[in-house]
Amino acid sequence: MTYKEYEEIIEKRMKAGRFKHSKNVAKEAVRLAKKYGADVQKAETAGILHDATKETPDSEQLELIERAGIVLTPLERSTRKLWHAISGAAFVQVELGITDEDIINSIRYHTTGRAGMSLLEKVIFIADFTSAERDYDGVDKMRKLADKDLDEAVLEGMSFTIADLAQRKLTIAPDTFMGYNDVSFKASLKEKKEKMRRNQL
Ligand code: DGI
Ligand code: FE
Ligand code: FE
């Protein structure tokens, strides 16, 4: 299927505002993919499709998840906000016939992130934070980081989400925590290495 065909499918599944968001995420994902060397076409596809089921009724989302053979953990089942990422990944497989694991995982983990994210997964995760219509406190910082270092942007995004959820006393998914630990650990190692290098000069 072509990008235009995906756009037509997505337009019918959601209100104008969210469709605009989806197109903006696709555009931003293309920009980041070019900058960091990810597959541009996959980035555009995952970008337009990432929120495919965000306005789909709960019962339909659960059905898609079942049809894709995905079993929700009790915590996933109890966190309604996380469903659309999982059912979105199911939708693109069972309804659109997408088989590319990287595209599927980019949609599956676009809300939580996870440990060991691929370049494409990071591109989609960040494009969702920095798409053109986003207007939250801190979006300027995120856009600057996204242009400077993709991993630093992922760390900032995860820390932002975890702080916000903890502040509101909401449940935090294990993938969110594991993703955060993964990127923060790698960032601290990188800093240690740089310190050692500076001391040797
Ligand atoms: O679908 P979008 O609105 O474009 O963005 P998204 O898929 O990143 O969803 C963002 C929402 O998901 C935001 O309200 C925070 C929430 N969220 C992200 N990670 C977790 C989470 N909510 C819970 N309860 N637990 C998480 O780990
Ligand atoms: Fe989403
Ligand atoms: Fe989104």
PDB file of C-alpha atoms and ligand atoms in Angstrom:
ATOM      1  CA  MET A   1       0.000   0.000   0.000  1.00  0.00           C
ATOM      2  CA  THR A   2       1.111   3.561  -0.635  1.00  0.00           C
ATOM      3  CA  TYR A   3       1.408   6.332   1.933  1.00  0.00           C
ATOM      4  CA  LYS A   4      -1.619   8.086   0.374  1.00  0.00           C
ATOM      5  CA  GLU A   5      -3.706   4.936   0.822  1.00  0.00           C
ATOM      6  CA  TYR A   6      -2.704   4.721   4.479  1.00  0.00           C
ATOM      7  CA  GLU A   7      -3.662   8.380   4.897  1.00  0.00           C
ATOM      8  CA  GLU A   8      -7.137   7.707   3.483  1.00  0.00           C
ATOM      9  CA  ILE A   9      -7.652   4.768   5.855  1.00  0.00           C
ATOM     10  CA  ILE A  10      -6.503   6.790   8.863  1.00  0.00           C
ATOM     11  CA  GLU A  11      -8.618   9.845   7.957  1.00  0.00           C
ATOM     12  CA  LYS A  12     -11.779   7.720   8.164  1.00  0.00           C
ATOM     13  CA  ARG A  13     -10.892   6.353  11.609  1.00  0.00           C
ATOM     14  CA  MET A  14     -10.539   9.592  13.570  1.00  0.00           C
ATOM     15  CA  LYS A  15     -11.549  13.219  14.030  1.00  0.00           C
ATOM     16  CA  ALA A  16      -9.835  15.955  12.005  1.00  0.00           C
ATOM     17  CA  GLY A  17      -7.573  17.071  14.860  1.00  0.00           C
ATOM     18  CA  ARG A  18      -6.077  13.663  15.462  1.00  0.00           C
ATOM     19  CA  PHE A  19      -5.716  13.047  11.718  1.00  0.00           C
ATOM     20  CA  LYS A  20      -3.726  16.280  11.524  1.00  0.00           C
ATOM     21  CA  HIS A  21      -1.571  15.032  14.438  1.00  0.00           C
ATOM     22  CA  SER A  22      -0.982  11.733  12.618  1.00  0.00           C
ATOM     23  CA  LYS A  23       0.116  13.526   9.433  1.00  0.00           C
ATOM     24  CA  ASN A  24       2.400  15.794  11.463  1.00  0.00           C
ATOM     25  CA  VAL A  25       3.973  12.809  13.222  1.00  0.00           C
ATOM     26  CA  ALA A  26       4.587  11.179   9.817  1.00  0.00           C
ATOM     27  CA  LYS A  27       6.263  14.385   8.574  1.00  0.00           C
ATOM     28  CA  GLU A  28       8.392  14.767  11.691  1.00  0.00           C
ATOM     29  CA  ALA A  29       9.301  11.059  11.574  1.00  0.00           C
ATOM     30  CA  VAL A  30      10.521  11.502   7.979  1.00  0.00           C
ATOM     31  CA  ARG A  31      12.625  14.488   9.013  1.00  0.00           C
ATOM     32  CA  LEU A  32      14.186  12.604  11.957  1.00  0.00           C
ATOM     33  CA  ALA A  33      14.704   9.452   9.870  1.00  0.00           C
ATOM     34  CA  LYS A  34      16.680  11.456   7.289  1.00  0.00           C
ATOM     35  CA  LYS A  35      18.695  13.127  10.024  1.00  0.00           C
ATOM     36  CA  TYR A  36      19.578   9.934  11.918  1.00  0.00           C
ATOM     37  CA  GLY A  37      19.697   7.443   9.047  1.00  0.00           C
ATOM     38  CA  ALA A  38      16.529   5.436   9.715  1.00  0.00           C
ATOM     39  CA  ASP A  39      14.405   3.991   6.893  1.00  0.00           C
ATOM     40  CA  VAL A  40      12.444   7.023   5.633  1.00  0.00           C
ATOM     41  CA  GLN A  41       9.553   5.100   4.127  1.00  0.00           C
ATOM     42  CA  LYS A  42       9.058   2.972   7.244  1.00  0.00           C
ATOM     43  CA  ALA A  43       9.156   6.112   9.378  1.00  0.00           C
ATOM     44  CA  GLU A  44       6.449   7.749   7.275  1.00  0.00           C
ATOM     45  CA  THR A  45       4.269   4.607   7.409  1.00  0.00           C
ATOM     46  CA  ALA A  46       4.655   4.083  11.162  1.00  0.00           C
ATOM     47  CA  GLY A  47       4.086   7.815  11.731  1.00  0.00           C
ATOM     48  CA  ILE A  48       0.752   8.021   9.909  1.00  0.00           C
ATOM     49  CA  LEU A  49      -0.439   4.724  11.466  1.00  0.00           C
ATOM     50  CA  HIS A  50       0.783   5.103  15.062  1.00  0.00           C
ATOM     51  CA  ASP A  51      -2.550   6.284  16.556  1.00  0.00           C
ATOM     52  CA  ALA A  52      -4.754   4.223  14.163  1.00  0.00           C
ATOM     53  CA  THR A  53      -6.959   2.862  16.970  1.00  0.00           C
ATOM     54  CA  LYS A  54      -6.888   5.819  19.379  1.00  0.00           C
ATOM     55  CA  GLU A  55     -10.579   6.554  18.676  1.00  0.00           C
ATOM     56  CA  THR A  56     -11.654   2.932  18.235  1.00  0.00           C
ATOM     57  CA  PRO A  57     -14.204   1.600  20.774  1.00  0.00           C
ATOM     58  CA  ASP A  58     -12.701  -0.465  23.612  1.00  0.00           C
ATOM     59  CA  SER A  59     -14.465  -3.670  22.595  1.00  0.00           C
ATOM     60  CA  GLU A  60     -13.078  -3.442  19.040  1.00  0.00           C
ATOM     61  CA  GLN A  61      -9.595  -2.742  20.349  1.00  0.00           C
ATOM     62  CA  LEU A  62      -9.732  -5.824  22.577  1.00  0.00           C
ATOM     63  CA  GLU A  63     -10.935  -7.880  19.622  1.00  0.00           C
ATOM     64  CA  LEU A  64      -8.036  -6.674  17.432  1.00  0.00           C
ATOM     65  CA  ILE A  65      -5.596  -7.526  20.206  1.00  0.00           C
ATOM     66  CA  GLU A  66      -7.053 -11.008  20.500  1.00  0.00           C
ATOM     67  CA  ARG A  67      -7.030 -11.552  16.736  1.00  0.00           C
ATOM     68  CA  ALA A  68      -3.335 -10.659  16.635  1.00  0.00           C
ATOM     69  CA  GLY A  69      -2.710 -13.292  19.317  1.00  0.00           C
ATOM     70  CA  ILE A  70      -1.531 -10.739  21.881  1.00  0.00           C
ATOM     71  CA  VAL A  71      -2.314 -11.481  25.538  1.00  0.00           C
ATOM     72  CA  LEU A  72      -2.460  -8.405  27.761  1.00  0.00           C
ATOM     73  CA  THR A  73      -0.839  -8.456  31.181  1.00  0.00           C
ATOM     74  CA  PRO A  74      -3.250  -7.528  34.009  1.00  0.00           C
ATOM     75  CA  LEU A  75      -1.525  -4.138  34.262  1.00  0.00           C
ATOM     76  CA  GLU A  76      -1.877  -3.484  30.522  1.00  0.00           C
ATOM     77  CA  ARG A  77      -5.528  -4.485  30.678  1.00  0.00           C
ATOM     78  CA  SER A  78      -6.166  -2.067  33.533  1.00  0.00           C
ATOM     79  CA  THR A  79      -4.404   0.883  31.834  1.00  0.00           C
ATOM     80  CA  ARG A  80      -6.792   2.107  29.138  1.00  0.00           C
ATOM     81  CA  LYS A  81      -4.266   4.700  27.876  1.00  0.00           C
ATOM     82  CA  LEU A  82      -1.899   1.950  26.770  1.00  0.00           C
ATOM     83  CA  TRP A  83      -4.438  -0.002  24.722  1.00  0.00           C
ATOM     84  CA  HIS A  84      -4.271   2.069  21.559  1.00  0.00           C
ATOM     85  CA  ALA A  85      -0.562   1.374  21.070  1.00  0.00           C
ATOM     86  CA  ILE A  86      -1.103  -2.390  21.420  1.00  0.00           C
ATOM     87  CA  SER A  87      -4.346  -2.499  19.410  1.00  0.00           C
ATOM     88  CA  GLY A  88      -2.746  -0.186  16.810  1.00  0.00           C
ATOM     89  CA  ALA A  89       0.072  -2.686  16.321  1.00  0.00           C
ATOM     90  CA  ALA A  90      -2.578  -5.440  16.079  1.00  0.00           C
ATOM     91  CA  PHE A  91      -4.637  -3.384  13.571  1.00  0.00           C
ATOM     92  CA  VAL A  92      -1.785  -2.859  11.120  1.00  0.00           C
ATOM     93  CA  GLN A  93      -1.053  -6.589  11.177  1.00  0.00           C
ATOM     94  CA  VAL A  94      -4.531  -8.075  10.951  1.00  0.00           C
ATOM     95  CA  GLU A  95      -6.308  -5.367   8.927  1.00  0.00           C
ATOM     96  CA  LEU A  96      -3.539  -3.897   6.758  1.00  0.00           C
ATOM     97  CA  GLY A  97      -1.358  -6.992   6.427  1.00  0.00           C
ATOM     98  CA  ILE A  98       1.810  -5.229   7.561  1.00  0.00           C
ATOM     99  CA  THR A  99       4.501  -7.765   8.461  1.00  0.00           C
ATOM    100  CA  ASP A 100       7.508  -5.514   9.052  1.00  0.00           C
ATOM    101  CA  GLU A 101       8.483  -6.154  12.698  1.00  0.00           C
ATOM    102  CA  ASP A 102      10.153  -2.766  13.087  1.00  0.00           C
ATOM    103  CA  ILE A 103       7.049  -0.852  11.925  1.00  0.00           C
ATOM    104  CA  ILE A 104       4.826  -3.016  14.162  1.00  0.00           C
ATOM    105  CA  ASN A 105       7.101  -2.478  17.192  1.00  0.00           C
ATOM    106  CA  SER A 106       7.341   1.285  16.546  1.00  0.00           C
ATOM    107  CA  ILE A 107       3.563   1.466  16.913  1.00  0.00           C
ATOM    108  CA  ARG A 108       3.416  -1.055  19.787  1.00  0.00           C
ATOM    109  CA  TYR A 109       5.921   0.909  21.902  1.00  0.00           C
ATOM    110  CA  HIS A 110       5.184   4.493  20.822  1.00  0.00           C
ATOM    111  CA  THR A 111       3.492   5.346  24.134  1.00  0.00           C
ATOM    112  CA  THR A 112       5.641   3.487  26.673  1.00  0.00           C
ATOM    113  CA  GLY A 113       8.961   3.050  24.929  1.00  0.00           C
ATOM    114  CA  ARG A 114      10.896  -0.039  26.058  1.00  0.00           C
ATOM    115  CA  ALA A 115      14.416  -1.282  26.740  1.00  0.00           C
ATOM    116  CA  GLY A 116      16.475  -1.830  23.605  1.00  0.00           C
ATOM    117  CA  MET A 117      14.456   0.367  21.250  1.00  0.00           C
ATOM    118  CA  SER A 118      15.460   0.301  17.567  1.00  0.00           C
ATOM    119  CA  LEU A 119      16.354   3.498  15.691  1.00  0.00           C
ATOM    120  CA  LEU A 120      12.901   3.500  14.037  1.00  0.00           C
ATOM    121  CA  GLU A 121      11.168   3.012  17.408  1.00  0.00           C
ATOM    122  CA  LYS A 122      13.054   6.023  18.808  1.00  0.00           C
ATOM    123  CA  VAL A 123      12.191   8.124  15.742  1.00  0.00           C
ATOM    124  CA  ILE A 124       8.452   7.442  16.172  1.00  0.00           C
ATOM    125  CA  PHE A 125       8.589   7.876  19.959  1.00  0.00           C
ATOM    126  CA  ILE A 126      10.198  11.310  19.554  1.00  0.00           C
ATOM    127  CA  ALA A 127       8.164  12.415  16.502  1.00  0.00           C
ATOM    128  CA  ASP A 128       5.052  11.955  18.679  1.00  0.00           C
ATOM    129  CA  PHE A 129       6.560  14.429  21.187  1.00  0.00           C
ATOM    130  CA  THR A 130       7.810  16.991  18.660  1.00  0.00           C
ATOM    131  CA  SER A 131       5.179  16.969  15.868  1.00  0.00           C
ATOM    132  CA  ALA A 132       4.276  20.442  14.575  1.00  0.00           C
ATOM    133  CA  GLU A 133       1.034  20.913  16.547  1.00  0.00           C
ATOM    134  CA  ARG A 134       2.488  19.893  19.949  1.00  0.00           C
ATOM    135  CA  ASP A 135       2.365  22.784  22.371  1.00  0.00           C
ATOM    136  CA  TYR A 136       3.187  21.701  25.950  1.00  0.00           C
ATOM    137  CA  ASP A 137       5.599  23.310  28.421  1.00  0.00           C
ATOM    138  CA  GLY A 138       8.996  21.988  27.475  1.00  0.00           C
ATOM    139  CA  VAL A 139       8.266  21.300  23.801  1.00  0.00           C
ATOM    140  CA  ASP A 140      11.007  23.745  22.741  1.00  0.00           C
ATOM    141  CA  LYS A 141      13.554  21.854  24.833  1.00  0.00           C
ATOM    142  CA  MET A 142      12.371  18.556  23.308  1.00  0.00           C
ATOM    143  CA  ARG A 143      12.661  19.941  19.757  1.00  0.00           C
ATOM    144  CA  LYS A 144      16.209  21.206  20.443  1.00  0.00           C
ATOM    145  CA  LEU A 145      17.237  17.852  21.929  1.00  0.00           C
ATOM    146  CA  ALA A 146      15.635  15.951  19.038  1.00  0.00           C
ATOM    147  CA  ASP A 147      17.866  17.895  16.679  1.00  0.00           C
ATOM    148  CA  LYS A 148      20.980  17.441  18.814  1.00  0.00           C
ATOM    149  CA  ASP A 149      20.916  13.816  19.969  1.00  0.00           C
ATOM    150  CA  LEU A 150      18.084  11.307  19.534  1.00  0.00           C
ATOM    151  CA  ASP A 151      19.027   9.281  22.643  1.00  0.00           C
ATOM    152  CA  GLU A 152      19.097  12.386  24.823  1.00  0.00           C
ATOM    153  CA  ALA A 153      15.644  13.264  23.489  1.00  0.00           C
ATOM    154  CA  VAL A 154      14.339   9.768  24.326  1.00  0.00           C
ATOM    155  CA  LEU A 155      15.730  10.088  27.858  1.00  0.00           C
ATOM    156  CA  GLU A 156      14.099  13.516  28.254  1.00  0.00           C
ATOM    157  CA  GLY A 157      10.748  12.235  26.920  1.00  0.00           C
ATOM    158  CA  MET A 158      10.738   9.201  29.206  1.00  0.00           C
ATOM    159  CA  SER A 159      11.738  11.229  32.234  1.00  0.00           C
ATOM    160  CA  PHE A 160       9.013  13.757  31.399  1.00  0.00           C
ATOM    161  CA  THR A 161       6.341  11.021  31.143  1.00  0.00           C
ATOM    162  CA  ILE A 162       7.410   9.160  34.290  1.00  0.00           C
ATOM    163  CA  ALA A 163       7.556  12.378  36.343  1.00  0.00           C
ATOM    164  CA  ASP A 164       4.106  13.390  35.087  1.00  0.00           C
ATOM    165  CA  LEU A 165       2.541   9.970  35.789  1.00  0.00           C
ATOM    166  CA  ALA A 166       4.125   9.701  39.248  1.00  0.00           C
ATOM    167  CA  GLN A 167       2.943  13.222  40.089  1.00  0.00           C
ATOM    168  CA  ARG A 168      -0.610  12.141  39.215  1.00  0.00           C
ATOM    169  CA  LYS A 169      -0.158   8.813  41.120  1.00  0.00           C
ATOM    170  CA  LEU A 170      -0.922   6.804  37.961  1.00  0.00           C
ATOM    171  CA  THR A 171       0.347   3.317  37.193  1.00  0.00           C
ATOM    172  CA  ILE A 172       3.584   3.249  35.228  1.00  0.00           C
ATOM    173  CA  ALA A 173       4.001   0.364  32.796  1.00  0.00           C
ATOM    174  CA  PRO A 174       7.100  -1.875  33.213  1.00  0.00           C
ATOM    175  CA  ASP A 175       8.121  -1.082  29.596  1.00  0.00           C
ATOM    176  CA  THR A 176       8.181   2.623  30.508  1.00  0.00           C
ATOM    177  CA  PHE A 177      10.461   1.958  33.505  1.00  0.00           C
ATOM    178  CA  MET A 178      12.677  -0.509  31.653  1.00  0.00           C
ATOM    179  CA  GLY A 179      12.996   1.937  28.762  1.00  0.00           C
ATOM    180  CA  TYR A 180      13.941   4.737  31.110  1.00  0.00           C
ATOM    181  CA  ASN A 181      16.546   2.624  32.938  1.00  0.00           C
ATOM    182  CA  ASP A 182      18.012   1.454  29.640  1.00  0.00           C
ATOM    183  CA  VAL A 183      18.529   4.960  28.219  1.00  0.00           C
ATOM    184  CA  SER A 184      19.553   6.610  31.511  1.00  0.00           C
ATOM    185  CA  PHE A 185      22.124   3.845  32.155  1.00  0.00           C
ATOM    186  CA  LYS A 186      23.572   4.229  28.658  1.00  0.00           C
ATOM    187  CA  ALA A 187      23.682   8.016  29.080  1.00  0.00           C
ATOM    188  CA  SER A 188      25.588   7.715  32.373  1.00  0.00           C
ATOM    189  CA  LEU A 189      28.089   5.298  30.803  1.00  0.00           C
ATOM    190  CA  LYS A 190      28.625   7.705  27.926  1.00  0.00           C
ATOM    191  CA  GLU A 191      29.244  10.547  30.363  1.00  0.00           C
ATOM    192  CA  LYS A 192      31.750   8.466  32.371  1.00  0.00           C
ATOM    193  CA  LYS A 193      33.645   7.609  29.201  1.00  0.00           C
ATOM    194  CA  GLU A 194      33.779  11.256  28.182  1.00  0.00           C
ATOM    195  CA  LYS A 195      35.076  12.255  31.623  1.00  0.00           C
ATOM    196  CA  MET A 196      37.838   9.631  31.402  1.00  0.00           C
ATOM    197  CA  ARG A 197      38.767  10.818  27.920  1.00  0.00           C
ATOM    198  CA  ARG A 198      38.936  14.441  29.080  1.00  0.00           C
ATOM    199  CA  ASN A 199      41.151  13.458  32.042  1.00  0.00           C
ATOM    200  CA  GLN A 200      43.574  11.686  29.693  1.00  0.00           C
ATOM    201  CA  LEU A 201      44.010  14.753  27.481  1.00  0.00           C
TER     202      LEU A 201
HETATM  203  O1  DGI B   1      -1.633   9.083  21.506  1.00  0.00           O
HETATM  204  P1  DGI B   1      -0.994  10.412  21.786  1.00  0.00           P
HETATM  205  O2  DGI B   1      -1.917  11.304  22.593  1.00  0.00           O
HETATM  206  O3  DGI B   1      -0.498  11.104  20.578  1.00  0.00           O
HETATM  207  O4  DGI B   1       0.303  10.154  22.707  1.00  0.00           O
HETATM  208  P2  DGI B   1       0.746   8.835  23.515  1.00  0.00           P
HETATM  209  O5  DGI B   1       0.436   7.608  22.756  1.00  0.00           O
HETATM  210  O6  DGI B   1       2.166   9.030  23.926  1.00  0.00           O
HETATM  211  O7  DGI B   1      -0.134   8.875  24.812  1.00  0.00           O
HETATM  212  C1  DGI B   1       0.216   9.761  25.808  1.00  0.00           C
HETATM  213  C2  DGI B   1      -0.533   9.418  27.084  1.00  0.00           C
HETATM  214  O8  DGI B   1      -0.172   8.132  27.565  1.00  0.00           O
HETATM  215  C3  DGI B   1      -0.181  10.411  28.175  1.00  0.00           C
HETATM  216  O9  DGI B   1      -1.413  10.793  28.803  1.00  0.00           O
HETATM  217  C4  DGI B   1       0.680   9.640  29.121  1.00  0.00           C
HETATM  218  C5  DGI B   1       0.198   8.236  28.926  1.00  0.00           C
HETATM  219  N1  DGI B   1       1.202   7.228  29.257  1.00  0.00           N
HETATM  220  C6  DGI B   1       2.422   7.024  28.685  1.00  0.00           C
HETATM  221  N2  DGI B   1       3.084   6.015  29.299  1.00  0.00           N
HETATM  222  C7  DGI B   1       2.252   5.554  30.286  1.00  0.00           C
HETATM  223  C8  DGI B   1       1.064   6.318  30.236  1.00  0.00           C
HETATM  224  N3  DGI B   1       0.037   6.144  31.096  1.00  0.00           N
HETATM  225  C9  DGI B   1       0.169   5.217  32.030  1.00  0.00           C
HETATM  226  N4  DGI B   1      -0.819   5.071  32.889  1.00  0.00           N
HETATM  227  N5  DGI B   1       1.290   4.434  32.136  1.00  0.00           N
HETATM  228  C10 DGI B   1       2.361   4.551  31.295  1.00  0.00           C
HETATM  229  O10 DGI B   1       3.364   3.834  31.425  1.00  0.00           O
HETATM  230 FE    FE B   2      -0.536   7.475  20.823  1.00  0.00          FE
HETATM  231 FE    FE B   3       0.311  10.275  18.785  1.00  0.00          FE
END
